[in-house]
XYZ file of C-alpha atoms in Angstrom:
712
model
C 0.134 0.255 0.062
C 1.999 3.154 -1.322
C 1.602 6.146 1.567
C -1.170 8.697 1.094
C 0.649 11.762 0.164
C 2.624 9.487 -2.725
C -0.705 8.333 -3.687
C -2.534 11.804 -3.535
C 0.405 13.153 -5.416
C 0.478 11.422 -8.782
C -3.589 11.129 -8.307
C -3.033 15.165 -8.193
C -0.743 14.885 -11.405
C -3.188 13.123 -12.914
C -6.156 14.915 -12.853
C -3.933 18.207 -14.289
C -3.466 16.149 -17.078
C -7.365 14.984 -17.667
C -7.694 18.592 -16.954
C -5.465 20.750 -19.717
C -6.191 17.937 -21.951
C -10.460 18.795 -20.759
C -9.753 22.398 -21.793
C -9.677 22.178 -24.574
C -13.043 20.687 -25.448
C -16.137 22.676 -27.377
C -18.197 24.678 -24.133
C -21.347 23.595 -23.646
C -23.454 25.144 -26.900
C -27.308 24.025 -27.722
C -28.791 20.773 -29.848
C -32.249 21.527 -31.373
C -32.422 21.677 -34.395
C -34.958 23.398 -36.078
C -36.972 20.060 -36.541
C -37.153 19.163 -33.099
C -37.722 23.278 -32.542
C -41.173 22.234 -34.983
C -41.514 19.390 -33.216
C -42.380 21.395 -30.026
C -43.978 24.153 -31.415
C -46.672 22.946 -34.135
C -49.412 24.174 -35.850
C -50.560 27.326 -35.417
C -46.391 28.263 -34.722
C -44.402 28.656 -37.884
C -40.805 28.222 -36.672
C -38.745 30.295 -39.070
C -34.726 29.599 -39.852
C -32.106 29.964 -36.613
C -30.742 33.812 -36.870
C -26.637 34.194 -38.234
C -26.399 37.171 -35.348
C -27.709 35.385 -32.659
C -29.689 32.174 -31.635
C -32.988 32.320 -31.339
C -35.681 31.016 -33.657
C -38.417 32.768 -34.363
C -41.870 32.195 -34.289
C -44.503 32.929 -36.678
C -48.922 32.688 -36.456
C -50.636 32.156 -39.350
C -53.464 34.788 -38.911
C -55.629 34.589 -42.469
C -53.494 36.192 -44.363
C -50.453 37.415 -42.342
C -47.732 35.721 -40.516
C -47.716 38.223 -37.502
C -43.965 37.652 -35.710
C -45.296 35.496 -32.361
C -41.826 35.003 -30.471
C -39.006 33.386 -30.896
C -37.283 29.952 -28.656
C -33.878 29.606 -27.743
C -31.728 27.332 -25.656
C -31.445 29.014 -22.591
C -27.798 26.939 -22.284
C -26.740 28.855 -25.703
C -27.111 32.429 -23.805
C -26.013 31.919 -20.472
C -24.615 29.215 -18.811
C -25.683 28.825 -15.786
C -23.907 26.118 -13.642
C -26.517 24.285 -11.673
C -25.756 23.104 -8.470
C -23.642 20.076 -9.604
C -22.063 22.795 -11.665
C -23.586 21.295 -14.925
C -26.400 24.374 -16.347
C -29.661 23.172 -16.794
C -30.305 23.309 -20.464
C -34.250 24.778 -21.381
C -35.980 25.457 -24.037
C -37.944 29.307 -23.431
C -40.381 31.123 -25.751
C -41.647 34.271 -25.147
C -43.489 36.831 -26.538
C -41.799 39.817 -28.933
C -43.243 41.935 -24.761
C -40.791 39.722 -23.182
C -43.967 37.580 -22.159
C -42.805 33.904 -21.466
C -44.880 31.701 -23.953
C -43.585 28.522 -22.320
C -40.570 26.754 -20.516
C -39.398 23.038 -21.012
C -36.838 21.441 -18.982
C -34.319 20.102 -21.793
C -31.493 18.810 -19.958
C -31.040 18.810 -16.161
C -27.720 17.245 -13.612
C -29.631 18.588 -9.948
C -29.014 16.317 -7.422
C -32.613 16.601 -5.810
C -34.144 16.190 -9.085
C -32.371 12.614 -10.170
C -33.277 10.236 -8.148
C -34.413 12.537 -5.064
C -37.474 14.550 -5.904
C -37.897 13.185 -9.520
C -38.392 15.587 -12.472
C -41.703 15.961 -12.676
C -42.148 19.016 -9.366
C -39.235 20.288 -11.525
C -41.643 20.739 -14.589
C -44.024 21.803 -12.292
C -41.886 24.508 -11.357
C -41.273 25.323 -15.049
C -44.731 25.389 -16.195
C -45.431 28.331 -13.408
C -43.725 30.702 -15.713
C -46.654 30.802 -18.454
C -47.897 34.218 -19.019
C -45.522 36.183 -15.910
C -43.265 38.771 -18.254
C -39.482 40.188 -17.733
C -41.513 42.814 -17.301
C -42.335 41.513 -13.719
C -40.356 40.741 -10.288
C -40.510 37.420 -9.879
C -40.865 36.767 -6.092
C -39.930 32.349 -5.305
C -41.063 31.048 -2.528
C -42.821 34.780 -1.010
C -45.432 35.230 1.223
C -47.717 38.105 0.011
C -49.853 39.892 1.407
C -53.351 40.066 -0.669
C -51.864 43.824 -2.676
C -48.829 42.432 -3.266
C -50.810 40.057 -5.395
C -52.722 42.612 -6.666
C -49.963 44.356 -7.363
C -49.307 43.675 -10.918
C -45.470 44.253 -11.009
C -44.422 41.209 -8.953
C -45.369 37.430 -9.855
C -45.162 34.419 -7.901
C -44.014 31.030 -8.330
C -44.157 28.388 -5.908
C -40.524 26.926 -5.473
C -39.773 23.124 -5.077
C -39.026 22.018 -0.666
C -35.623 20.597 -0.339
C -34.702 22.235 -3.382
C -34.553 25.612 -2.438
C -30.637 26.295 -4.307
C -31.870 23.482 -7.723
C -34.872 26.333 -8.233
C -32.694 30.073 -8.386
C -30.012 28.335 -10.280
C -33.218 27.271 -12.994
C -35.001 30.561 -12.231
C -31.568 32.467 -13.030
C -30.442 29.914 -15.726
C -34.482 31.335 -17.396
C -33.973 35.655 -16.635
C -30.107 35.369 -17.845
C -30.993 33.735 -21.111
C -34.842 35.929 -21.219
C -32.810 38.801 -20.712
C -29.935 38.065 -23.775
C -32.362 37.574 -25.994
C -35.327 40.728 -25.026
C -31.703 43.309 -25.216
C -30.883 42.234 -28.705
C -33.966 41.777 -29.462
C -36.689 44.400 -27.968
C -35.259 47.033 -27.132
C -34.407 46.097 -23.303
C -31.436 48.411 -22.537
C -29.188 46.959 -23.934
C -25.846 48.209 -22.514
C -26.813 47.032 -19.140
C -26.450 43.416 -18.011
C -28.870 43.703 -14.864
C -26.571 41.393 -12.466
C -24.418 44.155 -13.731
C -25.450 48.045 -12.374
C -24.324 49.783 -10.011
C -27.153 49.512 -6.601
C -28.432 52.589 -4.329
C -27.438 52.745 -1.035
C -30.234 51.459 0.639
C -28.464 52.922 4.198
C -27.586 56.491 3.488
C -30.476 59.602 4.608
C -30.625 62.489 6.722
C -33.891 65.092 7.199
C -33.268 67.322 4.695
C -35.472 70.560 2.503
C -37.105 70.773 -0.322
C -34.483 72.996 -0.836
C -31.339 71.453 0.005
C -32.345 68.317 -1.943
C -32.645 70.115 -4.729
C -29.421 71.801 -4.549
C -27.745 68.049 -3.699
C -28.866 67.829 -7.385
C -30.852 65.257 -5.655
C -34.141 66.906 -7.718
C -34.047 68.641 -10.914
C -35.947 70.528 -12.035
C -36.112 71.992 -16.019
C -38.065 74.823 -17.729
C -39.337 75.551 -21.284
C -40.842 78.684 -23.245
C -43.106 79.297 -25.352
C -40.239 80.302 -27.748
C -38.108 77.318 -26.995
C -40.447 74.641 -27.705
C -42.077 76.939 -31.008
C -37.876 76.476 -32.036
C -38.720 73.173 -31.822
C -41.176 72.750 -35.102
C -39.397 75.293 -37.288
C -39.608 74.073 -40.992
C -41.843 71.059 -39.701
C -46.148 71.647 -39.750
C -46.612 72.139 -36.663
C -44.449 75.606 -36.982
C -47.346 78.272 -35.477
C -50.114 76.301 -34.904
C -49.280 77.119 -31.487
C -51.659 80.142 -31.526
C -51.120 80.654 -27.940
C -47.218 80.044 -27.093
C -46.853 82.693 -30.079
C -49.012 85.392 -28.573
C -46.875 85.168 -25.351
C -43.222 83.804 -25.521
C -41.617 83.833 -22.600
C -44.128 82.607 -21.008
C -43.476 79.309 -20.053
C -44.816 76.055 -21.880
C -43.825 73.615 -19.038
C -42.035 73.115 -15.515
C -41.143 70.252 -14.667
C -39.381 68.444 -11.576
C -37.759 64.347 -11.967
C -36.291 62.893 -8.575
C -35.664 59.252 -7.478
C -38.089 57.594 -4.655
C -35.668 54.529 -4.487
C -32.901 57.196 -3.431
C -33.273 57.116 0.757
C -32.497 60.374 0.977
C -35.087 61.757 -1.566
C -37.371 59.288 -0.133
C -37.882 58.806 3.519
C -37.826 63.114 2.844
C -40.876 63.139 0.629
C -42.734 60.219 1.133
C -44.295 59.897 4.714
C -43.190 56.854 6.884
C -46.165 55.094 6.069
C -45.686 55.595 1.733
C -42.376 54.779 2.452
C -43.290 51.931 4.101
C -45.617 50.755 0.987
C -42.931 51.948 -1.338
C -39.917 49.484 -0.094
C -42.693 46.293 0.445
C -44.237 46.986 -3.538
C -40.904 47.105 -5.140
C -37.945 44.922 -5.176
C -34.211 45.481 -4.423
C -33.426 47.024 -7.233
C -35.651 48.371 -8.812
C -36.467 52.256 -8.420
C -39.331 54.695 -8.441
C -38.979 58.065 -10.294
C -40.999 60.468 -9.546
C -42.512 63.800 -12.248
C -43.449 66.506 -10.673
C -44.903 68.163 -13.302
C -47.606 72.846 -14.148
C -47.788 74.598 -17.194
C -49.714 73.879 -19.978
C -48.810 70.855 -21.254
C -49.284 67.937 -19.444
C -46.734 65.256 -19.120
C -49.196 62.508 -19.431
C -52.303 64.048 -21.116
C -55.933 63.894 -20.622
C -55.469 59.728 -22.137
C -53.247 58.672 -19.495
C -54.853 55.485 -17.880
C -53.462 54.534 -13.878
C -51.210 51.668 -14.310
C -49.898 52.124 -17.545
C -46.832 52.628 -19.797
C -46.729 56.904 -20.600
C -47.134 57.839 -23.934
C -46.445 61.528 -23.167
C -42.582 60.633 -21.616
C -39.846 57.758 -21.430
C -36.891 57.459 -20.458
C -33.392 56.094 -22.262
C -30.385 55.365 -21.448
C -27.153 54.038 -23.442
C -29.043 55.465 -26.968
C -32.230 51.990 -25.417
C -35.562 52.552 -24.364
C -36.202 51.389 -21.200
C -40.182 50.777 -20.334
C -41.919 53.395 -17.462
C -44.976 52.514 -15.782
C -46.858 54.455 -13.518
C -46.722 52.970 -9.700
C -49.698 52.249 -10.159
C -52.412 52.882 -6.205
C -55.597 52.466 -7.460
C -56.078 49.461 -4.905
C -54.525 51.142 -2.519
C -56.963 54.738 -2.315
C -56.624 55.035 1.412
C -53.088 55.218 0.407
C -53.212 57.026 -2.407
C -55.166 59.625 -0.372
C -53.525 60.600 2.700
C -50.581 58.726 3.775
C -48.822 58.686 -0.323
C -49.666 62.481 -0.241
C -46.329 63.880 -1.576
C -44.174 67.135 0.642
C -44.138 69.491 -1.427
C -43.423 73.035 -0.724
C -46.404 75.492 -0.827
C -45.638 76.639 -3.975
C -45.703 73.436 -5.382
C -49.094 71.907 -3.969
C -50.838 72.463 -7.077
C -48.483 71.032 -9.385
C -49.037 67.161 -11.042
C -47.378 64.626 -10.487
C -47.032 61.163 -10.739
C -44.792 57.466 -9.778
C -43.284 55.314 -12.786
C -41.710 52.906 -12.115
C -38.766 51.138 -13.290
C -38.276 47.508 -12.532
C -34.700 45.694 -12.148
C -34.631 43.352 -14.339
C -34.880 46.252 -17.400
C -30.849 47.119 -16.620
C -31.747 50.615 -15.146
C -27.625 51.433 -13.879
C -27.823 54.434 -10.854
C -24.079 55.486 -12.565
C -24.906 56.614 -15.513
C -27.638 59.667 -16.706
C -30.891 58.892 -16.758
C -31.997 60.767 -20.301
C -35.753 61.549 -19.836
C -37.734 62.327 -23.560
C -40.712 65.117 -23.375
C -42.837 64.162 -26.709
C -44.985 67.295 -28.007
C -46.996 66.763 -31.052
C -48.869 69.131 -32.698
C -51.068 68.475 -35.087
C -52.279 70.845 -38.696
C -55.711 70.893 -40.014
C -59.073 69.282 -39.202
C -60.773 66.346 -41.205
C -57.628 64.599 -41.426
C -55.187 66.361 -39.726
C -51.141 65.837 -40.168
C -49.354 65.034 -36.536
C -45.854 66.260 -36.014
C -44.025 64.502 -32.481
C -40.642 66.436 -31.195
C -38.528 65.964 -27.515
C -37.589 67.536 -25.139
C -34.422 66.238 -23.622
C -34.609 66.335 -19.425
C -31.166 64.451 -18.195
C -30.254 63.792 -14.828
C -27.109 61.943 -12.693
C -27.075 60.742 -9.718
C -24.277 61.562 -7.530
C -21.819 58.504 -7.066
C -22.323 59.524 -3.236
C -26.210 57.771 -3.599
C -24.623 54.615 -5.159
C -22.219 51.495 -4.998
C -19.972 51.051 -8.462
C -21.124 47.554 -9.621
C -19.296 44.821 -8.916
C -18.912 41.448 -10.583
C -20.578 38.904 -7.787
C -23.725 42.174 -7.443
C -25.414 38.991 -8.236
C -29.073 37.741 -7.904
C -28.332 35.656 -5.235
C -28.385 38.485 -3.358
C -31.626 38.269 -3.098
C -31.795 34.820 -1.926
C -29.144 35.445 1.365
C -31.421 38.357 2.204
C -34.177 36.008 2.874
C -32.277 33.167 4.539
C -30.815 36.011 7.045
C -32.342 34.107 9.920
C -31.010 30.823 8.614
C -28.083 32.374 8.850
C -27.658 34.704 11.630
C -28.886 31.213 13.663
C -25.956 29.433 11.645
C -23.388 31.953 12.466
C -24.396 32.108 16.104
C -23.833 27.700 16.021
C -20.585 28.150 14.659
C -19.083 30.709 16.623
C -20.060 28.780 19.883
C -17.869 25.272 18.380
C -15.000 27.104 17.695
C -14.948 28.940 21.270
C -15.695 25.025 22.511
C -12.455 24.406 20.721
C -10.229 27.061 21.415
C -11.426 26.641 24.885
C -12.402 23.158 25.095
C -11.103 22.982 28.804
C -15.101 24.656 29.946
C -16.208 21.353 29.005
C -13.420 18.232 29.324
C -12.586 19.779 33.001
C -16.036 17.753 33.285
C -16.503 14.627 32.142
C -21.263 15.101 32.633
C -20.443 18.316 30.420
C -19.491 17.477 27.769
C -21.424 14.541 27.927
C -24.385 16.704 27.402
C -23.023 19.774 25.430
C -21.689 17.629 21.848
C -25.367 15.482 22.446
C -26.912 19.435 22.109
C -24.711 20.351 19.406
C -25.257 17.416 16.885
C -29.352 17.801 17.472
C -28.423 21.505 15.976
C -26.783 19.899 13.238
C -28.905 17.548 12.369
C -32.482 19.007 12.831
C -30.948 23.018 11.756
C -27.642 22.464 9.578
C -29.181 19.245 8.131
C -33.304 18.528 7.483
C -33.767 23.000 8.027
C -31.589 24.907 6.637
C -30.195 21.726 3.834
C -26.886 22.692 4.634
C -25.068 18.600 4.620
C -22.213 19.152 2.113
C -21.732 16.344 -0.011
C -18.986 15.028 -2.594
C -21.340 16.457 -4.982
C -19.949 19.721 -4.257
C -16.967 18.421 -5.008
C -17.661 17.229 -7.467
C -19.926 20.178 -8.847
C -16.672 22.268 -8.635
C -14.306 20.055 -10.618
C -16.387 20.458 -13.566
C -16.936 23.894 -13.603
C -13.272 24.067 -13.311
C -12.497 21.268 -16.680
C -15.640 23.501 -18.484
C -14.639 26.870 -17.944
C -17.688 28.326 -15.917
C -17.871 30.366 -12.909
C -17.945 29.106 -9.592
C -21.018 30.841 -9.086
C -23.946 28.173 -8.486
C -22.466 27.981 -5.520
C -23.652 31.454 -4.064
C -26.856 30.271 -4.868
C -26.806 27.889 -1.537
C -25.755 30.637 1.600
C -25.448 27.954 4.024
C -23.335 25.609 2.174
C -20.940 28.714 1.106
C -20.899 29.761 4.959
C -19.808 26.066 6.227
C -17.057 26.029 3.295
C -15.871 29.018 4.051
C -15.848 27.896 7.416
C -14.482 24.638 6.766
C -11.429 25.978 5.258
C -10.578 28.301 7.622
C -9.758 25.493 10.749
C -8.370 22.870 8.506
C -5.548 25.179 8.724
C -6.249 24.722 13.683
C -7.546 21.081 13.888
C -7.788 19.775 10.599
C -10.659 17.588 9.438
C -12.353 16.513 12.178
C -14.218 19.537 13.017
C -16.738 18.739 10.352
C -16.643 15.069 10.224
C -17.151 15.417 13.957
C -19.025 18.451 14.589
C -21.131 20.216 11.593
C -21.812 17.004 8.997
C -25.573 16.045 9.752
C -25.637 12.221 8.549
C -22.620 12.414 11.219
C -24.613 12.998 13.689
C -27.257 11.062 12.568
C -24.583 8.105 13.305
C -23.184 8.989 16.223
C -26.786 9.346 17.305
C -27.552 6.404 17.265
C -24.613 4.804 18.699
C -24.874 7.478 21.360
C -28.631 5.476 22.068
C -27.037 2.305 21.186
C -24.709 2.055 23.894
C -27.019 3.223 26.652
C -29.605 0.477 25.437
C -26.349 -1.169 26.898
C -26.004 -2.589 23.073
C -22.737 -3.955 22.364
C -20.810 -2.519 19.670
C -18.085 -4.877 18.000
C -14.319 -3.108 17.665
C -12.081 -3.501 14.986
C -8.491 -5.384 15.191
C -6.041 -2.187 14.656
C -4.800 -4.538 11.886
C -8.293 -4.670 9.656
C -8.747 -0.751 10.688
C -5.711 0.701 8.956
C -7.201 -1.510 5.828
C -10.364 -0.295 5.758
C -9.495 2.944 6.395
C -8.093 2.748 2.872
C -11.360 2.464 1.086
C -13.017 5.503 1.804
C -9.910 7.270 -0.867
C -10.602 4.711 -3.462
C -14.170 5.772 -3.887
C -12.641 9.623 -3.997
C -10.505 8.261 -6.490
C -12.973 6.517 -8.424
C -15.012 8.997 -8.284
C -13.186 11.783 -9.299
C -11.744 10.360 -12.495
C -15.976 9.962 -13.512
C -15.773 12.961 -12.426
C -13.343 13.981 -15.499
C -14.897 11.902 -17.981
C -18.552 11.392 -17.521
C -21.358 13.926 -16.569
C -23.524 11.504 -16.731
C -22.576 8.747 -14.662
C -21.216 11.335 -12.083
C -24.788 11.853 -10.946
C -25.463 7.939 -10.279
C -22.247 7.190 -8.704
C -22.224 9.733 -6.060
C -25.369 8.128 -5.065
C -22.794 6.008 -2.524
C -23.360 9.263 -0.751
C -26.667 8.298 1.772
C -27.053 12.778 2.638
C -29.630 13.237 -0.052
C -31.591 10.213 0.958
C -31.222 10.393 4.299
C -31.323 14.113 4.987
C -31.921 16.744 2.069
C -35.012 14.544 1.099
C -35.945 13.032 4.886
C -36.291 9.317 2.866
C -38.886 10.307 1.197
C -37.261 8.918 -2.008
C -38.219 5.973 -4.269
C -36.474 2.048 -2.507
C -33.647 0.993 -3.431
C -31.919 4.828 -2.418
C -33.803 4.544 1.315
C -32.403 1.331 2.125
C -29.226 1.508 0.687
C -28.924 4.779 3.481
C -30.656 2.315 5.439
C -28.457 0.023 5.312
C -25.300 2.510 6.269
C -26.970 3.687 9.267
C -27.052 -0.198 10.472
C -23.565 -0.708 9.848
C -23.030 1.830 12.556
C -25.451 -0.078 14.966
C -22.609 -2.773 14.504
C -19.250 -0.945 13.832
C -19.589 2.749 15.935
C -19.874 5.654 12.604
C -18.378 2.958 10.126
C -19.696 4.897 6.780
C -17.157 8.165 7.954
C -14.891 5.934 8.867
C -13.972 4.059 6.213
C -16.518 3.809 2.956
C -16.849 8.152 3.238
C -15.332 9.813 -0.076
C -16.261 13.860 0.889
C -14.553 12.264 4.491
C -11.058 11.075 2.790
C -11.507 14.064 0.910
C -11.701 16.454 4.220
C -8.216 13.565 5.519
C -6.511 15.023 2.802
C -6.927 18.884 2.718
C -6.823 18.131 6.979
C -3.246 17.908 6.448
C -3.131 21.935 6.033
C -3.296 21.647 10.309
C -0.285 23.221 11.605
C -0.008 22.275 14.983
C -1.400 19.279 16.705
C -4.010 21.114 19.548
C -4.623 18.168 21.438
C -2.434 17.899 24.451
C -0.904 14.568 24.820
C 1.742 13.467 27.855
C 4.439 11.192 27.722
C 3.156 8.357 29.566
C 0.080 8.448 26.990
C 0.826 4.563 25.605
C 3.627 4.206 27.463
C 3.122 2.987 30.266
C -0.700 3.704 29.478
C -3.139 2.892 26.471
C -6.649 3.928 28.013
C -6.805 6.659 25.586
C -5.854 4.395 22.885
C -8.487 1.492 24.047
C -11.430 3.725 24.836
C -11.529 5.828 21.455
C -14.277 4.755 18.945
C -12.691 5.970 16.212
C -9.121 4.015 17.256
C -7.679 7.459 15.944
C -4.596 6.692 18.678
C -1.744 4.743 18.431
C -0.076 2.955 20.596
C 2.746 4.908 20.830
C -0.300 7.114 22.418
C 0.360 9.798 18.472
C -3.464 11.120 17.895
C -3.824 10.350 14.005
C -5.663 13.548 12.838
C -6.465 11.863 9.279
C -8.847 10.212 11.110
C -9.580 12.189 14.696
C -13.396 13.838 14.590
C -12.874 16.011 17.889
C -14.702 14.239 20.252
C -12.499 15.261 23.241
C -12.933 12.419 25.465
C -10.038 11.489 25.339
C -9.136 15.020 25.933
C -11.335 14.414 29.319
C -9.185 10.987 29.851
C -6.168 14.195 30.762
C -7.472 16.079 32.433
C -9.408 13.441 34.818
C -7.254 12.439 37.802
C -9.548 9.382 38.464
C -8.861 8.621 34.840
C -5.597 9.067 33.441
C -3.421 7.000 34.770
C 0.045 9.726 34.887
C -2.695 11.292 37.297
C -3.951 8.698 39.209
C 0.076 7.344 39.916
C 0.779 11.063 40.416
C -2.101 11.583 42.964
C -0.878 8.129 44.844
C 2.007 9.706 45.556
C 4.097 8.401 43.354
C 6.246 11.290 42.176
C 5.741 10.541 38.479
C 7.512 13.936 36.017
C 4.669 14.700 34.566
C 4.772 16.837 30.846
C 2.812 18.245 28.183
C 3.678 17.631 24.876
C 3.198 19.399 21.520
């Protein structure tokens, strides 16, 4: 048997060679041909030829003798290959109409572990069906619990998630939005220059009381005025010239006065709105939405007499990067109490009778606070009476937000931020639990000075790990995390898929740091939900005084190599076959017992039960002998910079008590602790500090003069 260090070195060389080969292979791309799309969209649809510039198929429909464009169909992987939870992107067939409303979404392929022989594919297919009829111009909220007023607000769309598959459906949603917005920016006039995931963000915590004039002086409210003469000059040389008799009679009089302000900036919104109205604004809009206030006065209405509440205004529009950004009236008609009472803008007295409207821009439109907001006021004029000719000229209204009020665009401004924000409570509970564990491992004497302290604390913490981290928060780390990173790296994809599962990210970050301090045992002994389940079963058997098998030291040493072979096998499969990887990782029972809580087909449940049954006879047998993740943890655990558990010269010679008592058989006959196999249960430290158990202390207590020396 080769030494572990030599084996792992050779393995790394082999994997690197394979990596270099696979990196030369083409990346993922669409798989459908035109006939496949025709089969997916039969009559009355007519599928056009694939666009040469952008891989989309136009969809037409036969209506009488006309065949208007009714939509676009495309594969999500062509537009945005967002890696899934296993590191492999979804491939979805997305169809949406020219206005950005989804016609249908179908799953072509995926490698999400929870939907492969887990929950099955039906929940995923049902989840995809919910997108039909939803518009890209709406805020899509997953698993939200909206109030009645929120549901009636058409700016939002609510989709039911899939229990036990939170990260996977969030990545699905990101795949849909990212790919669809790519098409929308190219084909439908969405803000082409701005990826909504890579724009500046308005600072949400910057506020101080300011008056109207102070807001104007600060540039947070921009004023525009236009005289009749200025407007008339725009129409010179057109049919509209000389058609405004009132303006010609008073050329220096005011045609329109406008004020524009961004209510989503707290310095503006909180100073212009009553607290109840500001709270309603926050409740009714998504994190990256913006609401723009426009106030007007003069001869010309900026919305017009025919304006319909909740609709897109015809007389005023917003542009950025020379492309239109849709603005829609922030409709409060269903909340007349707020509109009439609480939603009144706190205007200075001279502006009390001015007309005002609030316009909503959703985050998906990609409106960037770091770039100028280019409004256009469309002024029409007509000539003639029976069949009048019309000409429209634009007044330019350009406003900018000071850099003091936004955070510049960063590469990690991704939509996973909302998922983290939505799990704030879970994250706080996890961080508290990790803080407690850190204190315990640093000041382990707090527990080990009394066997009773450890006897109560450890089972309680393992229950926290099993119930909260595992069953509730779905924070079970897995070999799938490693294979996912490996396969994403091989394909040259981003590792951002990890960020959709905050529990996993935080635990991996914590474990990554503790490798240097305590080694492998921090996760395997304290933070692994399946390991906790095994150990709790073992403690129950001990309470019932049921005997367990004690494997001989020689056999134990050989069996512990199995997990390294399993790890090598899984990594090799992950390098050469994505589909097969989904099968071989099932050697882990984590998905069955922790993620799905045994709600799965019987072969997987049987395998999990067999492995748990193993712990009835061999203490934590799966963790010690089979677990590939544990093997990986042991390899990374070699980063540990010092041996932190206390030992004495007498440990191993002559005393063998810790060696005999260690359930993990990680203490050698010499007294040395094998940190690659140690689960940090601290039982040996309790013995070390107990003058009724530790042989050297017992002997010293009896009066014999033995030199007691603690060694590093």
